[in-house]
Structures are given as C-alpha cells and as structure tokens.
Short mmCIF file of C-alpha atoms in Angstrom, two decimals:
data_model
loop_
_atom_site.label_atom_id
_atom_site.label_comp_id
_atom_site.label_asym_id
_atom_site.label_seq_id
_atom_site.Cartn_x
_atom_site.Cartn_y
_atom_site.Cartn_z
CA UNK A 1 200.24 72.66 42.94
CA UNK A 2 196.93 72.40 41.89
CA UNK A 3 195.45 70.73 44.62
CA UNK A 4 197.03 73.00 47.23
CA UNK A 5 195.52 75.94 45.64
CA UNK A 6 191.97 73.90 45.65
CA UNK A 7 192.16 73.12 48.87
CA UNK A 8 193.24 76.51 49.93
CA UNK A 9 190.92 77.82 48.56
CA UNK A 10 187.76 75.38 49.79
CA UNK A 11 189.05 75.73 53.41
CA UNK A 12 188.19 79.36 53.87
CA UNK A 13 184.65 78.92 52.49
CA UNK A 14 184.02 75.65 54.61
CA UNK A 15 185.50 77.63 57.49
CA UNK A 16 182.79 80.77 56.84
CA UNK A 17 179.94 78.13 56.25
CA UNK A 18 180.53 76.43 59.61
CA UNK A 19 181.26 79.94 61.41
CA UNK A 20 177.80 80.90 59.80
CA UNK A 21 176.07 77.83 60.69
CA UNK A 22 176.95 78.15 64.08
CA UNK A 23 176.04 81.61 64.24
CA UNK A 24 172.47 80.40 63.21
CA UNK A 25 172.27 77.90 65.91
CA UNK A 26 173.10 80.62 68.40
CA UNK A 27 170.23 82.67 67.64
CA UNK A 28 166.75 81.27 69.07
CA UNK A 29 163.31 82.60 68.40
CA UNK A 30 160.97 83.13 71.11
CA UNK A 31 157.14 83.35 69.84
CA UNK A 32 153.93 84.42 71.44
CA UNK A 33 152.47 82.89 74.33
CA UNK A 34 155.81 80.79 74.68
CA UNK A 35 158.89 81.19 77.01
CA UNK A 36 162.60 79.02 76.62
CA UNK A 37 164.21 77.14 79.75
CA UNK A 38 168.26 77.84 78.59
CA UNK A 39 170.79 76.09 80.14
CA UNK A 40 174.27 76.85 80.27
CA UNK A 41 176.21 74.07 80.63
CA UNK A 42 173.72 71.77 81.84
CA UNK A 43 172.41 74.13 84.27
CA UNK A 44 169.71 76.22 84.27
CA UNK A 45 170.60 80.18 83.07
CA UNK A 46 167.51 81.64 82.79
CA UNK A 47 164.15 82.00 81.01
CA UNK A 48 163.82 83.41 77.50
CA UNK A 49 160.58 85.17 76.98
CA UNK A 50 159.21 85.97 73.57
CA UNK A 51 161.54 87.84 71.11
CA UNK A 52 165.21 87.17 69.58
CA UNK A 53 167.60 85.54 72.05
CA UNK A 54 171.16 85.21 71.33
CA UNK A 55 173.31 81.78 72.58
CA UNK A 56 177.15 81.16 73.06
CA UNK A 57 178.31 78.68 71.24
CA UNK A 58 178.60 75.21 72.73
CA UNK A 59 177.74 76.15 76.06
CA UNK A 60 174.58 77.78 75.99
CA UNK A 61 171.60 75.52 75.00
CA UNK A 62 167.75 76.31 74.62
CA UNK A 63 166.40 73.22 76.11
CA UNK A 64 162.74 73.73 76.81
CA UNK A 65 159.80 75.59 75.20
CA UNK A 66 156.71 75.86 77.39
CA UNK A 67 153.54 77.06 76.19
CA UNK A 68 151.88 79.23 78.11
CA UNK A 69 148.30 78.97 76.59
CA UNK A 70 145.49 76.84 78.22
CA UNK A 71 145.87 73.16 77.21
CA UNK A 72 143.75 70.32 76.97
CA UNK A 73 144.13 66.74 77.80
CA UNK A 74 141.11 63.73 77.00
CA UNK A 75 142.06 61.38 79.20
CA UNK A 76 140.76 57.37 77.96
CA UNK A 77 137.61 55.99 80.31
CA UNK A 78 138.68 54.72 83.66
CA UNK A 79 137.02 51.80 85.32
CA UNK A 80 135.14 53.11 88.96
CA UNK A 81 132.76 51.20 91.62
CA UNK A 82 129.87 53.13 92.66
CA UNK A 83 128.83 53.09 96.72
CA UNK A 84 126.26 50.36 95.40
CA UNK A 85 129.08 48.71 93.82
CA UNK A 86 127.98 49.25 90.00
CA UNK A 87 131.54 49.10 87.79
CA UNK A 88 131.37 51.82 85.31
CA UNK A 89 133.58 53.56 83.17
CA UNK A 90 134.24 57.65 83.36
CA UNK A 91 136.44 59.54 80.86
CA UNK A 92 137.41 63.00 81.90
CA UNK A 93 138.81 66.10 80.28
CA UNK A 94 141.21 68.31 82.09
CA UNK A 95 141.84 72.13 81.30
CA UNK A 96 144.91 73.11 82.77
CA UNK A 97 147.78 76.25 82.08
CA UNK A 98 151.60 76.41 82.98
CA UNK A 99 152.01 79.29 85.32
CA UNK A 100 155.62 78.73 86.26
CA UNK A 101 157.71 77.21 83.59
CA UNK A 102 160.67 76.54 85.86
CA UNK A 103 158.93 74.33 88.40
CA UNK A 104 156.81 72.88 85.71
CA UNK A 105 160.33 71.66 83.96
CA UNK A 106 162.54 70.61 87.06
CA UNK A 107 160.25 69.61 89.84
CA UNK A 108 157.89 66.71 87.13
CA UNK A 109 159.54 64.38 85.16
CA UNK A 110 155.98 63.96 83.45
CA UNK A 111 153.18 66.19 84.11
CA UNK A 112 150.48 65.04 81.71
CA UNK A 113 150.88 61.16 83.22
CA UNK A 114 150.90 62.74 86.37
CA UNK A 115 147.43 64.46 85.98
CA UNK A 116 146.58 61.61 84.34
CA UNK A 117 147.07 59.17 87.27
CA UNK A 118 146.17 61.43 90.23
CA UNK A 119 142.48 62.54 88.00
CA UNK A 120 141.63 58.81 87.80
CA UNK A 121 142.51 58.26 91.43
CA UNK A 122 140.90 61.46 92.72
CA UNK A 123 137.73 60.24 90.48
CA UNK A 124 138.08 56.37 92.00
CA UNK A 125 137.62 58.20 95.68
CA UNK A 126 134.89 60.53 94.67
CA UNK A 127 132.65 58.34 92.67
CA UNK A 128 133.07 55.61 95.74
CA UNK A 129 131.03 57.78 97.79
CA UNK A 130 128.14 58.11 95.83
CA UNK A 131 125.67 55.36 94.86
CA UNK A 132 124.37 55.44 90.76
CA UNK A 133 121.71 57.73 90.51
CA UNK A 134 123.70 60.32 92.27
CA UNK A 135 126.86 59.50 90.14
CA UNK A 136 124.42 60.22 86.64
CA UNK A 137 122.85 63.58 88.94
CA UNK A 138 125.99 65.04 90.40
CA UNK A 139 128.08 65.78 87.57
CA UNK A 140 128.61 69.68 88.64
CA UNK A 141 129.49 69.10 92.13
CA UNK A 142 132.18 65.95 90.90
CA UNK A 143 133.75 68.45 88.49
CA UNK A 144 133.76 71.08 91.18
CA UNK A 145 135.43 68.61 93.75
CA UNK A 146 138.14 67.16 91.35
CA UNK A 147 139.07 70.75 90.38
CA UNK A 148 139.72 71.92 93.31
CA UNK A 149 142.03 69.00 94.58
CA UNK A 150 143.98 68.69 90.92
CA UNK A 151 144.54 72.18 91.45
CA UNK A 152 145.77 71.87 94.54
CA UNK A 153 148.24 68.97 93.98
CA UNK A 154 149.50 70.51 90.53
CA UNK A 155 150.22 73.67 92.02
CA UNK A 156 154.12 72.61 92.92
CA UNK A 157 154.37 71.30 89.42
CA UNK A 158 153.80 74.94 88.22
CA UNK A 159 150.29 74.19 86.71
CA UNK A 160 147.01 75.51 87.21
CA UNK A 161 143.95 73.43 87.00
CA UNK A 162 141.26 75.60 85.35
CA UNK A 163 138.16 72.95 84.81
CA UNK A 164 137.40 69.25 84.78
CA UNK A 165 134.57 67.55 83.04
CA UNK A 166 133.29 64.41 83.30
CA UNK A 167 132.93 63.82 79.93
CA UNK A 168 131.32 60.11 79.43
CA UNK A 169 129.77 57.85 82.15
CA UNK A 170 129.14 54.52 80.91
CA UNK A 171 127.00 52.07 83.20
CA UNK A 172 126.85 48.20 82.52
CA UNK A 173 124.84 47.16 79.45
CA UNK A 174 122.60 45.81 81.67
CA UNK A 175 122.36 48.66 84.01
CA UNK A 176 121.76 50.74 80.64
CA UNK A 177 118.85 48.13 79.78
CA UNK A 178 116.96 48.91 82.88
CA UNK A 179 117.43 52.91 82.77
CA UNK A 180 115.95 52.43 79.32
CA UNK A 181 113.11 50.40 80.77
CA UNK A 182 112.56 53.33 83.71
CA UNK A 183 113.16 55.99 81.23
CA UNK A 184 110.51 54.44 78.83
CA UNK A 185 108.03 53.58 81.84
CA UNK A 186 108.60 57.24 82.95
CA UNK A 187 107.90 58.58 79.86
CA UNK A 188 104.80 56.92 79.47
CA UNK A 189 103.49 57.77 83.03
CA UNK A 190 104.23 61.33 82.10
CA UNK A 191 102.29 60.88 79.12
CA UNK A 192 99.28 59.27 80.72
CA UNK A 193 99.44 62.33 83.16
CA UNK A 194 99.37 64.68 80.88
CA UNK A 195 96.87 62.80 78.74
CA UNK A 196 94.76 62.90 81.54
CA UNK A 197 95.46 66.28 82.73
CA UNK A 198 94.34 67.36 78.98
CA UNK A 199 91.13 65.36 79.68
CA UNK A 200 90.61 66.78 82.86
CA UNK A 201 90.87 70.63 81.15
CA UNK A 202 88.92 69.78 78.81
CA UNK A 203 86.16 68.41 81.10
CA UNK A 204 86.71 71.34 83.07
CA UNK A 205 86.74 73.65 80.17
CA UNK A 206 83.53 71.68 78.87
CA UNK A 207 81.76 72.30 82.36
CA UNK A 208 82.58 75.96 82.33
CA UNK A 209 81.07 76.60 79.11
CA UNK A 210 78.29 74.68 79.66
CA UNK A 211 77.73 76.22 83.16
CA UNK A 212 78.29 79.78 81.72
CA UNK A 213 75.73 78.94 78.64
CA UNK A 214 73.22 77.97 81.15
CA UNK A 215 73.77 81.40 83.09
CA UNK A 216 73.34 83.28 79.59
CA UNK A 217 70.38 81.40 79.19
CA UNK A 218 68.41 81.62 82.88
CA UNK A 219 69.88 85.57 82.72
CA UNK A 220 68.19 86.25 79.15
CA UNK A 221 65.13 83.97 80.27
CA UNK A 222 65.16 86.52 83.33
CA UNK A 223 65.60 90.17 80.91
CA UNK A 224 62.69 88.55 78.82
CA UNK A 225 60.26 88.22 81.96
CA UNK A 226 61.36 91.18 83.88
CA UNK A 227 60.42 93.44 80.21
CA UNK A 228 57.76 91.28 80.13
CA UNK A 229 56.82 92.48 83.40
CA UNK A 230 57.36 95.84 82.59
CA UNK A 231 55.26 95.77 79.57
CA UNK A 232 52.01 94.31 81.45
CA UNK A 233 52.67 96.36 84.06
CA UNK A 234 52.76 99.57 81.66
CA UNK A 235 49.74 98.04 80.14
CA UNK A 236 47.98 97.82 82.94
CA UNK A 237 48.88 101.12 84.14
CA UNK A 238 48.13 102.73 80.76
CA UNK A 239 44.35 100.53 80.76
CA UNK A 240 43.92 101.66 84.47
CA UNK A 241 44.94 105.30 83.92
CA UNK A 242 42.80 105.17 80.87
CA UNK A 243 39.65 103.29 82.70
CA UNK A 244 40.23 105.99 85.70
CA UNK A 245 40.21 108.29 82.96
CA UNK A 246 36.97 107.34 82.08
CA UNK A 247 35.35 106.92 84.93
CA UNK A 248 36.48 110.61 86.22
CA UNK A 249 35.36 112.29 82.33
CA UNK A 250 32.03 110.03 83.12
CA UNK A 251 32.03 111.25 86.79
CA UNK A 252 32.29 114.78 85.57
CA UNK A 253 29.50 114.32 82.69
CA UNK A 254 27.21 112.63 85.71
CA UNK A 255 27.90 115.92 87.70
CA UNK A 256 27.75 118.68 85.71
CA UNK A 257 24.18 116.67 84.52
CA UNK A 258 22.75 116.73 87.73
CA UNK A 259 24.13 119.77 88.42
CA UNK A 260 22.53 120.99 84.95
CA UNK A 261 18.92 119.23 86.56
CA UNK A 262 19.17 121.04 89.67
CA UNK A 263 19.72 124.43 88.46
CA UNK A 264 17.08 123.98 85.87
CA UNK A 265 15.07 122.39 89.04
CA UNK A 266 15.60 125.45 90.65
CA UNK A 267 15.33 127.80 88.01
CA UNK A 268 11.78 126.23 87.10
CA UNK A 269 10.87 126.70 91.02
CA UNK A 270 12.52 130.20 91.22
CA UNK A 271 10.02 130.94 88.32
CA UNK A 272 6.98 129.53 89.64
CA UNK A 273 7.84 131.62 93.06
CA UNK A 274 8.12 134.67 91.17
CA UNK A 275 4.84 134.02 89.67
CA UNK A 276 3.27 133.05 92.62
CA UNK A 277 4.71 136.63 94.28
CA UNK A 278 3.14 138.29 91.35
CA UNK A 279 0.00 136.79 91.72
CA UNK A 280 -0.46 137.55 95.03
CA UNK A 281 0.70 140.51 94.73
CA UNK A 282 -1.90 141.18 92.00
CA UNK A 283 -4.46 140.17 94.16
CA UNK A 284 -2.97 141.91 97.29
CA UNK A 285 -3.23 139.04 99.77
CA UNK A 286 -2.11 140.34 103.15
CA UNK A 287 -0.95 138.81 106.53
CA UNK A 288 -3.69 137.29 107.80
CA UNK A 289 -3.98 135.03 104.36
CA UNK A 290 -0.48 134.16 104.91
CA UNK A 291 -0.50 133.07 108.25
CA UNK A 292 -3.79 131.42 107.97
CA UNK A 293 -1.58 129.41 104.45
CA UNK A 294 1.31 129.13 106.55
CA UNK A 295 -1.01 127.23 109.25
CA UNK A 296 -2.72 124.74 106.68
CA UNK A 297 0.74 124.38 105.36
CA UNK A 298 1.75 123.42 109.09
CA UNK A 299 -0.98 121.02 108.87
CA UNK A 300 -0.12 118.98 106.39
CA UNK A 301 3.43 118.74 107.72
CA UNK A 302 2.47 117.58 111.12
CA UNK A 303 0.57 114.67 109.58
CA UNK A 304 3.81 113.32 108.58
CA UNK A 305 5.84 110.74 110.53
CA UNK A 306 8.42 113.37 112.31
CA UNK A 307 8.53 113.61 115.69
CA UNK A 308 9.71 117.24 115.86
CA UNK A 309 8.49 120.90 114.19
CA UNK A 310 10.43 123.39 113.73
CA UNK A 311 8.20 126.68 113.34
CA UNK A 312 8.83 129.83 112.11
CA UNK A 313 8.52 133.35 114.22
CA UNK A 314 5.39 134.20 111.98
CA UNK A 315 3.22 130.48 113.08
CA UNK A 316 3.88 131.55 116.34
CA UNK A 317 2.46 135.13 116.37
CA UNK A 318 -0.37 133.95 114.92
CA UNK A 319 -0.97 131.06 117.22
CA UNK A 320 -0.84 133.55 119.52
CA UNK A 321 -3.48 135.61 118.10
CA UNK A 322 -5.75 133.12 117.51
CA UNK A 323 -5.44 131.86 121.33
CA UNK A 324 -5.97 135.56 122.65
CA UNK A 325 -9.00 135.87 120.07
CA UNK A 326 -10.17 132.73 121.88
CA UNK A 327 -9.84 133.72 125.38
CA UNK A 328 -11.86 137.09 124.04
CA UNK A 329 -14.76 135.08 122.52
CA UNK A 330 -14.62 133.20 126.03
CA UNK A 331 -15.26 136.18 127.80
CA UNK A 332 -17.77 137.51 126.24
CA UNK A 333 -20.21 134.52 126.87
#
C-alpha cells in the first residue's frame, strides 16, 4: 500500500519534470548578429532570426546557427613556384561574411576547406606568372586578384569575400642569403651616395661662402676707394676753389692797386694841368704862344719812329699862317 501511494505520487512529478523539460527544449534563443536554419522533420522550415523562437516537440529541430559577422580564417603557408621557378612558401588570410545562410548550409558540405583549397590554388596560378622580385613587389595587385576570383567562386556558397592578404612570403634560405647580401650592398651604395652628396654640399656650400666673402671683400675694397675718391676729389676741389680764391682776392688787390696808381697818376697830372692853366693864365699867354708850343711840341713828336701824324685843327691853321706870312715876305722882295 505503501509503495503504490509512493509511486503514485513520484509519477505525476516525473511526468511535470519531463513535460517541463521538453518545454525548455522547445524554446530556442536567437542572439545578435546570428540567424537558426530549423528543420522540421529533416527538412528545412525556415530561418529563425534573432529573438525567442518557439519549437514543436520532436519534430521541429534548430539545426544550424550561422553567424552573420565578418570572419577570419589564417590559412598555414602553402608551397608555390615562381615564373623563375624559385619554391617559396605564402600563407594567406581570408576575410569573408555569410550573406545567405541557406545556401551557405545546403549547397557546401565544408566551406572553410573549400576556401581553403581554392585560395591556395588560385595563389599557385597567380604567383606562377610572376618571377621573384615581382612576387616580393606585387603584394596589392595579388590580394586584389585573389579577391576578386574567391569572391566570385564563393558567391553560390552564400559567402562574400571581403579581403585577402598575403600575409608571409618566405623565399629559400639561400634566396634570403643573397637578398640580404643586395639589401646590405644597397644600403651601403646609398650610403656612399649620400656620403658623397653631403661632401659635395658641403664643397658647394664651402665655395659659396668663400665666393660670396670674396665679393664682400672686392665690394668694401671698392666703397673704400670710391670715398676715397670722393674725399681727394673734395680736397682738391676745396684746395682749387680755395687757390682760385686766392688768386681772384689777389687779382682784385692787383687791380684796385693799379687802379689806385692810375687815378693818383692822373690826379697828380690833372693837378699839374691845372697849375699849368693857372700859370698861363697868370701870365696871359695867348694864341700865337700856343700854336708856336703846339708846333715845337709837333717837333719833337715827328722825330720819333712813327710813320704817321695825326694833327690837330689848331697845327693846321697855323701852318697855314705861317705859309701865307711866307708867301707875303716873298713878295715884298
């Protein structure tokens, strides 16, 4: 009686435990950035986006969840010949995002080992048509290339190729060796370049100054002799202004002398005139005296060298006089 009424009792609350359980496991969970593939009796129903979904029991089944945010795959290095057959190895990293999570469920079995193998076949095919330096050199334009076809050849799958990087390239040891080697002899030809490029600026920068301190000199050399110049030349203008000077105050001491002996020449010979009036007037010579003075004065002048006389009105009369007085005495013989 007892263990009737136990288990009576117990199969109610096993009952409600197992009703609640499956409740539970009927009620899915979406979250952000994430969307459910259900199935309904293993066939697709639909596709739960984010938010509280709600399942029948035992024939409703949330099978997928896809992330919907960009993901990230580092794919390990992958052995690749060069046009001038050099093996290396490239690693790449691939950026992709699920844009439709139906095809990206049912139409790949395996997407990431599918990106996987068609990057490393897609990077075999580009990296075969470039020799090594352009491999090391064309990193954009490889990334560029293998984008575009991944994204092409994913795009069925439901994925969308975003960016690929060539992450690593990895030459032979001894191809590594001798890029060290060309590096180092690079860097050292650059440095001798510039070393001598310094040089050369310097010299240059040497010259300049030495050219320009040369010009500074010859121009000051030049302002010293041109005031120089100036200063004799004011000198000598000063010492001939003063010398003409001179000679004119000297000029005009000579002349107003002279001048100073002629007037007192003819002051002293005005005088003795007047005297010479007064005495004849004193003694009241008259006309005859004078012309027969005037003649003895002639006289003396015509025993001089000159050739010619001049002879006042007066000498003339009186030449005249004395030739009628001798034509008169002639007569009267």
């Amino acid at each position: 009686m007892e263990l009737s009424s136990i288990v009576g009792l117990a199969l109610p609350i096993v009952i409600i435990i197992v009703a609640v359980i499956i409740g539970l496991s009927c009620v899915k969970v979406i979250k952000q950035s994430r969307v459910g593939i259900i199935m309904r009796l293993g066939k697709f129903r639909k596709v739960a986006d984010t938010g509280v979904h709600f399942l029948v029991p035992f024939i409703d089944q949330m099978s997928y969840v896809i992330d919907l945010r960009e993901n990230v795959v580092d794919f390990p290095p992958q052995p690749v010949i060069t046009k001038d057959n050099v093996t290396m190895q490239i690693d790449t990293v691939v950026y992709y995002r699920v844009t439709d999570p139906v095809r990206y469920v049912f139409e790949i079995a395996d997407p990431i080992t599918a990106i996987e193998n068609l990057t490393a076949t897609t990077l075999r095919n580009l990296i075969g048509e470039l020799d090594l330096d352009e491999t090391l050199t064309s990193r954009d334009v490889i990334n560029t290339k293998m984008r575009s076809i991944l994204d092409e050849a994913t795009d069925k799958w439901g994925i969308k190729v975003n960016r690929v990087e060539l992450k690593n390239i990895m030459p032979p040891h001894d191809i590594q060796v001798a890029m060290e080697k060309q590096m180092r002899a690079e860097r050292e030809r650059r440095e001798s370049i510039l070393q001598a490029e310094g040089n050369k600026s310097s010299s240059i920068l040497q010259a300049e100054g030495e050219k320009q301190s040369a010009i500074l000199r010859a121009e000051a050399k030049k302002e010293a002799m041109i005031r120089e110049a100036e200063g004799q030349k004011e000198s000598s203008i000063l010492k001939s202004q003063g010398e003409a000077e001179a000679i004119r105050q000297i000029a005009i001491a000579k002349a107003e002398g002279e001048a100073e002996v002629i007037l007192r020449v003819q002051q002293a010979t005005a005088k003795g005139l007047r005297e010479v009036f007064l005495a004849m007037k004193e003694s009241e010579v008259d006309e005859n005296m004078l012309a027969l003075k005037s003649m003895e004065a002639l006289e003396k002048v015509a025993q001089g060298n000159a050739t010619k006389l001049v002879l006042p009105s007066e000498a003339v009369n009186l030449l005249g006089t004395f030739k009628g007085i001798k034509e008169v005495l002639s007569d009267d013989k």
